[in-house]
Amino acid sequence: EQAASTLSMPNKYPIWGSLGNYTTCKAAAFFNTTGVIGSVFYSLSLSSYFMLVIKYGMSEKKIMQRIEPVLHAVPIVLAFGSSIFLLATDNFGPFGLSCWIVPNPPFCYKTPWVECTSFGDFKVFQWIFGGGP
């Protein structure tokens, strides 16, 4: 758990256990976001599978041929697609005691003379990718 939180934080922050830099922070945020979104949508896929088998009596052969590829593809594409988008638009960085969706440079949204280089509104992205799934 330490590796997923303060260990990857940039060591310039006065946080116990921070040994990383901005690159390690962005990598941790990438994998944390991928894991959270992927696990939520894999749970949805698993629930859908059981609904098709139990409620609708769909055969294993039909599920394997038609449905199962979609049940795997959707979580993988959404999880990695979301994380790649956030990484490419420079929306990962230090956030509290871990790394997540933030504006870059940090606190640029509170400082009028510092221009944010990240794309979009980070608060909207936090709701879409963190609160939405």
Short mmCIF file of N, CA and C in Angstrom, two decimals:
data_model
loop_
_atom_site.label_atom_id
_atom_site.label_comp_id
_atom_site.label_asym_id
_atom_site.label_seq_id
_atom_site.Cartn_x
_atom_site.Cartn_y
_atom_site.Cartn_z
N GLU A 1 0.83 -1.18 0.00
CA GLU A 1 0.00 0.00 0.00
C GLU A 1 0.87 1.25 0.00
N GLN A 2 2.03 1.19 0.62
CA GLN A 2 2.94 2.33 0.66
C GLN A 2 3.35 2.74 -0.74
N ALA A 3 3.60 1.77 -1.61
CA ALA A 3 4.04 2.09 -2.97
C ALA A 3 2.96 2.81 -3.76
N ALA A 4 1.72 2.60 -3.42
CA ALA A 4 0.63 3.25 -4.15
C ALA A 4 0.28 4.62 -3.58
N SER A 5 0.89 4.99 -2.47
CA SER A 5 0.52 6.29 -1.90
C SER A 5 1.73 7.21 -1.82
N THR A 6 2.33 7.36 -0.66
CA THR A 6 3.35 8.40 -0.49
C THR A 6 4.70 8.06 -1.10
N LEU A 7 5.02 6.82 -1.31
CA LEU A 7 6.33 6.45 -1.85
C LEU A 7 6.58 7.08 -3.22
N SER A 8 5.57 7.15 -4.04
CA SER A 8 5.73 7.68 -5.39
C SER A 8 5.61 9.20 -5.46
N MET A 9 5.27 9.84 -4.35
CA MET A 9 5.13 11.30 -4.32
C MET A 9 6.49 11.96 -4.53
N PRO A 10 6.50 13.12 -5.20
CA PRO A 10 7.77 13.85 -5.35
C PRO A 10 8.40 14.15 -3.99
N ASN A 11 9.71 13.90 -3.87
CA ASN A 11 10.37 14.04 -2.57
C ASN A 11 10.52 15.49 -2.13
N LYS A 12 10.16 16.44 -2.97
CA LYS A 12 10.22 17.84 -2.54
C LYS A 12 9.04 18.21 -1.63
N TYR A 13 8.02 17.33 -1.55
CA TYR A 13 6.88 17.57 -0.68
C TYR A 13 7.21 17.09 0.73
N PRO A 14 6.80 17.82 1.75
CA PRO A 14 7.11 17.41 3.13
C PRO A 14 6.16 16.33 3.63
N ILE A 15 6.19 15.20 2.96
CA ILE A 15 5.31 14.08 3.30
C ILE A 15 6.19 12.88 3.63
N TRP A 16 5.89 12.22 4.75
CA TRP A 16 6.68 11.07 5.17
C TRP A 16 6.65 9.99 4.09
N GLY A 17 7.81 9.47 3.76
CA GLY A 17 7.91 8.37 2.81
C GLY A 17 7.93 8.78 1.35
N SER A 18 7.93 10.06 1.05
CA SER A 18 7.93 10.47 -0.36
C SER A 18 9.35 10.39 -0.90
N LEU A 19 9.57 9.47 -1.83
CA LEU A 19 10.90 9.23 -2.40
C LEU A 19 10.92 9.40 -3.91
N GLY A 20 9.79 9.75 -4.50
CA GLY A 20 9.69 9.77 -5.96
C GLY A 20 9.93 11.13 -6.57
N ASN A 21 9.43 11.27 -7.80
CA ASN A 21 9.48 12.52 -8.54
C ASN A 21 8.16 12.64 -9.32
N TYR A 22 8.05 13.63 -10.18
CA TYR A 22 6.79 13.79 -10.90
C TYR A 22 6.50 12.62 -11.83
N THR A 23 7.52 12.00 -12.38
CA THR A 23 7.30 10.85 -13.27
C THR A 23 6.76 9.65 -12.49
N THR A 24 7.33 9.37 -11.32
CA THR A 24 6.82 8.24 -10.53
C THR A 24 5.41 8.52 -10.04
N CYS A 25 5.13 9.79 -9.75
CA CYS A 25 3.79 10.17 -9.31
C CYS A 25 2.77 9.95 -10.43
N LYS A 26 3.13 10.37 -11.64
CA LYS A 26 2.22 10.19 -12.78
C LYS A 26 2.03 8.71 -13.10
N ALA A 27 3.10 7.91 -12.95
CA ALA A 27 2.97 6.46 -13.19
C ALA A 27 2.04 5.84 -12.16
N ALA A 28 2.19 6.23 -10.88
CA ALA A 28 1.31 5.69 -9.84
C ALA A 28 -0.13 6.10 -10.09
N ALA A 29 -0.35 7.35 -10.47
CA ALA A 29 -1.71 7.82 -10.76
C ALA A 29 -2.30 7.06 -11.95
N PHE A 30 -1.48 6.81 -12.97
CA PHE A 30 -1.92 6.05 -14.14
C PHE A 30 -2.43 4.67 -13.72
N PHE A 31 -1.62 3.94 -12.95
CA PHE A 31 -2.00 2.58 -12.58
C PHE A 31 -3.13 2.56 -11.55
N ASN A 32 -3.16 3.53 -10.64
CA ASN A 32 -4.28 3.59 -9.69
C ASN A 32 -5.59 3.85 -10.42
N THR A 33 -5.58 4.80 -11.35
CA THR A 33 -6.80 5.11 -12.10
C THR A 33 -7.23 3.94 -12.97
N THR A 34 -6.27 3.31 -13.63
CA THR A 34 -6.57 2.13 -14.45
C THR A 34 -7.19 1.03 -13.60
N GLY A 35 -6.63 0.80 -12.43
CA GLY A 35 -7.15 -0.24 -11.55
C GLY A 35 -8.54 0.05 -11.02
N VAL A 36 -8.77 1.28 -10.64
CA VAL A 36 -10.09 1.64 -10.10
C VAL A 36 -11.17 1.52 -11.18
N ILE A 37 -10.92 2.13 -12.33
CA ILE A 37 -11.91 2.08 -13.40
C ILE A 37 -12.09 0.66 -13.92
N GLY A 38 -10.97 -0.05 -14.09
CA GLY A 38 -11.05 -1.43 -14.57
C GLY A 38 -11.81 -2.34 -13.63
N SER A 39 -11.58 -2.20 -12.33
CA SER A 39 -12.26 -3.08 -11.38
C SER A 39 -13.76 -2.80 -11.33
N VAL A 40 -14.14 -1.54 -11.44
CA VAL A 40 -15.57 -1.20 -11.43
C VAL A 40 -16.26 -1.80 -12.65
N PHE A 41 -15.66 -1.64 -13.82
CA PHE A 41 -16.31 -2.14 -15.03
C PHE A 41 -16.19 -3.65 -15.19
N TYR A 42 -15.15 -4.27 -14.59
CA TYR A 42 -15.10 -5.73 -14.59
C TYR A 42 -16.19 -6.30 -13.67
N SER A 43 -16.47 -5.61 -12.59
CA SER A 43 -17.59 -6.04 -11.72
C SER A 43 -18.91 -5.96 -12.47
N LEU A 44 -19.07 -4.91 -13.26
CA LEU A 44 -20.26 -4.78 -14.08
C LEU A 44 -20.34 -5.91 -15.11
N SER A 45 -19.21 -6.25 -15.71
CA SER A 45 -19.18 -7.35 -16.68
C SER A 45 -19.55 -8.67 -16.02
N LEU A 46 -19.02 -8.89 -14.83
CA LEU A 46 -19.31 -10.13 -14.12
C LEU A 46 -20.79 -10.21 -13.74
N SER A 47 -21.34 -9.11 -13.30
CA SER A 47 -22.77 -9.07 -12.99
C SER A 47 -23.61 -9.32 -14.24
N SER A 48 -23.20 -8.75 -15.36
CA SER A 48 -23.91 -8.96 -16.62
C SER A 48 -23.85 -10.42 -17.04
N TYR A 49 -22.69 -11.05 -16.86
CA TYR A 49 -22.53 -12.47 -17.20
C TYR A 49 -23.52 -13.32 -16.38
N PHE A 50 -23.55 -13.09 -15.08
CA PHE A 50 -24.44 -13.89 -14.23
C PHE A 50 -25.91 -13.62 -14.54
N MET A 51 -26.23 -12.39 -14.89
CA MET A 51 -27.61 -12.10 -15.26
C MET A 51 -27.99 -12.86 -16.54
N LEU A 52 -27.08 -12.90 -17.51
CA LEU A 52 -27.37 -13.61 -18.76
C LEU A 52 -27.52 -15.11 -18.53
N VAL A 53 -26.70 -15.68 -17.65
CA VAL A 53 -26.75 -17.12 -17.39
C VAL A 53 -27.96 -17.48 -16.52
N ILE A 54 -28.13 -16.78 -15.42
CA ILE A 54 -29.16 -17.16 -14.45
C ILE A 54 -30.55 -16.71 -14.87
N LYS A 55 -30.69 -15.44 -15.20
CA LYS A 55 -32.03 -14.91 -15.49
C LYS A 55 -32.50 -15.28 -16.89
N TYR A 56 -31.60 -15.16 -17.86
CA TYR A 56 -32.02 -15.39 -19.25
C TYR A 56 -31.64 -16.77 -19.78
N GLY A 57 -30.94 -17.58 -19.00
CA GLY A 57 -30.62 -18.95 -19.39
C GLY A 57 -29.77 -19.07 -20.65
N MET A 58 -28.91 -18.12 -20.90
CA MET A 58 -28.07 -18.15 -22.10
C MET A 58 -27.03 -19.25 -21.97
N SER A 59 -26.76 -19.94 -23.07
CA SER A 59 -25.82 -21.05 -23.05
C SER A 59 -24.38 -20.53 -22.98
N GLU A 60 -23.51 -21.39 -22.42
CA GLU A 60 -22.09 -21.06 -22.29
C GLU A 60 -21.45 -20.83 -23.65
N LYS A 61 -21.85 -21.62 -24.63
CA LYS A 61 -21.28 -21.50 -25.98
C LYS A 61 -21.63 -20.15 -26.60
N LYS A 62 -22.87 -19.73 -26.47
CA LYS A 62 -23.32 -18.45 -27.03
C LYS A 62 -22.61 -17.28 -26.33
N ILE A 63 -22.46 -17.40 -25.02
CA ILE A 63 -21.77 -16.35 -24.27
C ILE A 63 -20.31 -16.26 -24.71
N MET A 64 -19.65 -17.40 -24.82
CA MET A 64 -18.23 -17.39 -25.20
C MET A 64 -18.02 -16.83 -26.59
N GLN A 65 -18.92 -17.10 -27.51
CA GLN A 65 -18.75 -16.65 -28.89
C GLN A 65 -19.10 -15.18 -29.08
N ARG A 66 -20.14 -14.72 -28.43
CA ARG A 66 -20.66 -13.38 -28.73
C ARG A 66 -20.45 -12.36 -27.61
N ILE A 67 -20.69 -12.75 -26.40
CA ILE A 67 -20.77 -11.80 -25.29
C ILE A 67 -19.44 -11.63 -24.55
N GLU A 68 -18.73 -12.73 -24.33
CA GLU A 68 -17.52 -12.67 -23.51
C GLU A 68 -16.46 -11.71 -24.04
N PRO A 69 -16.21 -11.66 -25.34
CA PRO A 69 -15.23 -10.67 -25.82
C PRO A 69 -15.60 -9.23 -25.46
N VAL A 70 -16.88 -8.92 -25.50
CA VAL A 70 -17.33 -7.57 -25.14
C VAL A 70 -17.17 -7.35 -23.63
N LEU A 71 -17.48 -8.38 -22.84
CA LEU A 71 -17.38 -8.26 -21.39
C LEU A 71 -15.93 -8.03 -20.94
N HIS A 72 -14.96 -8.48 -21.74
CA HIS A 72 -13.54 -8.22 -21.45
C HIS A 72 -13.08 -6.90 -22.08
N ALA A 73 -13.51 -6.63 -23.29
CA ALA A 73 -13.03 -5.45 -24.02
C ALA A 73 -13.46 -4.13 -23.38
N VAL A 74 -14.70 -4.06 -22.96
CA VAL A 74 -15.22 -2.79 -22.43
C VAL A 74 -14.43 -2.32 -21.20
N PRO A 75 -14.22 -3.15 -20.17
CA PRO A 75 -13.44 -2.67 -19.02
C PRO A 75 -11.99 -2.31 -19.38
N ILE A 76 -11.37 -3.12 -20.23
CA ILE A 76 -9.98 -2.86 -20.60
C ILE A 76 -9.85 -1.56 -21.38
N VAL A 77 -10.71 -1.37 -22.36
CA VAL A 77 -10.65 -0.14 -23.17
C VAL A 77 -10.98 1.09 -22.34
N LEU A 78 -12.02 1.01 -21.51
CA LEU A 78 -12.37 2.16 -20.68
C LEU A 78 -11.28 2.48 -19.66
N ALA A 79 -10.73 1.47 -19.02
CA ALA A 79 -9.71 1.70 -17.99
C ALA A 79 -8.44 2.30 -18.59
N PHE A 80 -7.90 1.64 -19.61
CA PHE A 80 -6.65 2.14 -20.20
C PHE A 80 -6.90 3.41 -21.02
N GLY A 81 -8.03 3.49 -21.69
CA GLY A 81 -8.34 4.68 -22.47
C GLY A 81 -8.44 5.92 -21.59
N SER A 82 -9.10 5.79 -20.46
CA SER A 82 -9.23 6.92 -19.53
C SER A 82 -7.87 7.34 -18.98
N SER A 83 -7.08 6.36 -18.57
CA SER A 83 -5.77 6.68 -18.01
C SER A 83 -4.82 7.26 -19.05
N ILE A 84 -4.87 6.75 -20.26
CA ILE A 84 -4.02 7.29 -21.34
C ILE A 84 -4.44 8.72 -21.65
N PHE A 85 -5.75 8.98 -21.70
CA PHE A 85 -6.23 10.33 -21.95
C PHE A 85 -5.74 11.29 -20.87
N LEU A 86 -5.89 10.91 -19.60
CA LEU A 86 -5.48 11.78 -18.50
C LEU A 86 -3.97 11.99 -18.48
N LEU A 87 -3.21 10.97 -18.82
CA LEU A 87 -1.75 11.10 -18.88
C LEU A 87 -1.33 12.00 -20.04
N ALA A 88 -1.94 11.80 -21.19
CA ALA A 88 -1.59 12.59 -22.38
C ALA A 88 -1.97 14.06 -22.24
N THR A 89 -2.99 14.35 -21.45
CA THR A 89 -3.43 15.74 -21.27
C THR A 89 -2.84 16.37 -20.01
N ASP A 90 -1.84 15.71 -19.42
CA ASP A 90 -1.09 16.24 -18.27
C ASP A 90 -2.00 16.52 -17.08
N ASN A 91 -2.87 15.58 -16.77
CA ASN A 91 -3.81 15.75 -15.66
C ASN A 91 -3.51 14.86 -14.46
N PHE A 92 -2.31 14.30 -14.38
CA PHE A 92 -1.91 13.52 -13.21
C PHE A 92 -0.84 14.27 -12.44
N GLY A 93 -0.87 14.14 -11.12
CA GLY A 93 0.14 14.77 -10.29
C GLY A 93 -0.15 14.53 -8.83
N PRO A 94 0.64 15.19 -7.93
CA PRO A 94 0.44 15.02 -6.50
C PRO A 94 -0.92 15.53 -6.04
N PHE A 95 -1.60 14.72 -5.23
CA PHE A 95 -2.93 15.07 -4.73
C PHE A 95 -3.05 14.56 -3.31
N GLY A 96 -2.93 15.43 -2.34
CA GLY A 96 -3.00 14.99 -0.95
C GLY A 96 -1.84 14.08 -0.61
N LEU A 97 -2.16 12.86 -0.17
CA LEU A 97 -1.12 11.89 0.17
C LEU A 97 -0.88 10.85 -0.91
N SER A 98 -1.39 11.07 -2.10
CA SER A 98 -1.13 10.16 -3.21
C SER A 98 -1.10 10.97 -4.50
N CYS A 99 -1.16 10.30 -5.59
CA CYS A 99 -1.12 10.95 -6.90
C CYS A 99 -2.42 10.63 -7.64
N TRP A 100 -3.02 11.66 -8.23
CA TRP A 100 -4.31 11.47 -8.89
C TRP A 100 -4.52 12.56 -9.91
N ILE A 101 -5.76 12.89 -10.20
CA ILE A 101 -6.11 13.89 -11.21
C ILE A 101 -6.00 15.28 -10.60
N VAL A 102 -5.08 16.07 -11.11
CA VAL A 102 -4.86 17.43 -10.62
C VAL A 102 -4.49 18.34 -11.79
N PRO A 103 -4.59 19.65 -11.59
CA PRO A 103 -4.10 20.56 -12.62
C PRO A 103 -2.57 20.64 -12.54
N ASN A 104 -1.95 20.97 -13.62
CA ASN A 104 -0.50 21.16 -13.63
C ASN A 104 -0.17 22.51 -14.19
N PRO A 105 0.76 23.22 -13.59
CA PRO A 105 1.44 22.92 -12.33
C PRO A 105 0.47 22.95 -11.15
N PRO A 106 0.86 22.30 -10.04
CA PRO A 106 -0.04 22.24 -8.89
C PRO A 106 -0.49 23.63 -8.43
N PHE A 107 -1.72 23.74 -8.09
CA PHE A 107 -2.36 24.96 -7.58
C PHE A 107 -2.41 26.10 -8.58
N CYS A 108 -2.24 25.82 -9.86
CA CYS A 108 -2.31 26.88 -10.87
C CYS A 108 -3.72 27.48 -10.94
N TYR A 109 -4.72 26.70 -10.60
CA TYR A 109 -6.10 27.20 -10.64
C TYR A 109 -6.37 28.21 -9.53
N LYS A 110 -5.54 28.22 -8.49
CA LYS A 110 -5.70 29.17 -7.39
C LYS A 110 -4.80 30.40 -7.53
N THR A 111 -3.85 30.32 -8.45
CA THR A 111 -2.88 31.40 -8.62
C THR A 111 -3.11 32.07 -9.96
N PRO A 112 -3.64 33.29 -9.98
CA PRO A 112 -4.01 33.94 -11.25
C PRO A 112 -2.85 34.17 -12.21
N TRP A 113 -1.65 34.35 -11.72
CA TRP A 113 -0.51 34.65 -12.61
C TRP A 113 0.21 33.40 -13.11
N VAL A 114 -0.25 32.22 -12.70
CA VAL A 114 0.33 30.96 -13.17
C VAL A 114 -0.68 30.30 -14.11
N GLU A 115 -0.25 30.03 -15.34
CA GLU A 115 -1.14 29.41 -16.33
C GLU A 115 -1.12 27.89 -16.19
N CYS A 116 -2.29 27.29 -16.17
CA CYS A 116 -2.40 25.83 -16.12
C CYS A 116 -2.03 25.25 -17.49
N THR A 117 -1.18 24.23 -17.48
CA THR A 117 -0.78 23.58 -18.73
C THR A 117 -1.60 22.33 -19.01
N SER A 118 -2.32 21.85 -18.00
CA SER A 118 -3.13 20.64 -18.20
C SER A 118 -4.39 21.01 -18.98
N PHE A 119 -4.94 20.01 -19.67
CA PHE A 119 -6.12 20.20 -20.51
C PHE A 119 -7.38 20.07 -19.68
N GLY A 120 -8.33 20.96 -19.90
CA GLY A 120 -9.66 20.82 -19.31
C GLY A 120 -9.73 21.20 -17.85
N ASP A 121 -10.88 20.97 -17.27
CA ASP A 121 -11.15 21.27 -15.87
C ASP A 121 -10.91 20.02 -15.04
N PHE A 122 -9.89 20.04 -14.21
CA PHE A 122 -9.52 18.84 -13.46
C PHE A 122 -10.64 18.37 -12.53
N LYS A 123 -11.46 19.30 -12.01
CA LYS A 123 -12.56 18.90 -11.11
C LYS A 123 -13.61 18.08 -11.86
N VAL A 124 -13.87 18.45 -13.11
CA VAL A 124 -14.80 17.68 -13.94
C VAL A 124 -14.22 16.30 -14.20
N PHE A 125 -12.91 16.23 -14.51
CA PHE A 125 -12.27 14.93 -14.74
C PHE A 125 -12.27 14.06 -13.48
N GLN A 126 -12.10 14.68 -12.31
CA GLN A 126 -12.17 13.92 -11.08
C GLN A 126 -13.55 13.27 -10.90
N TRP A 127 -14.60 14.01 -11.24
CA TRP A 127 -15.95 13.44 -11.14
C TRP A 127 -16.20 12.38 -12.20
N ILE A 128 -15.76 12.63 -13.42
CA ILE A 128 -16.01 11.67 -14.50
C ILE A 128 -15.26 10.37 -14.25
N PHE A 129 -13.96 10.47 -13.95
CA PHE A 129 -13.12 9.27 -13.86
C PHE A 129 -13.01 8.72 -12.45
N GLY A 130 -13.35 9.49 -11.44
CA GLY A 130 -13.29 9.01 -10.07
C GLY A 130 -14.65 8.78 -9.46
N GLY A 131 -15.55 9.72 -9.65
CA GLY A 131 -16.88 9.61 -9.07
C GLY A 131 -17.87 8.89 -9.97
N GLY A 132 -17.64 8.98 -11.27
CA GLY A 132 -18.56 8.37 -12.24
C GLY A 132 -18.62 6.86 -12.18
N PRO A 133 -17.46 6.19 -12.30
CA PRO A 133 -17.52 4.74 -12.27
C PRO A 133 -17.97 4.25 -10.93
#
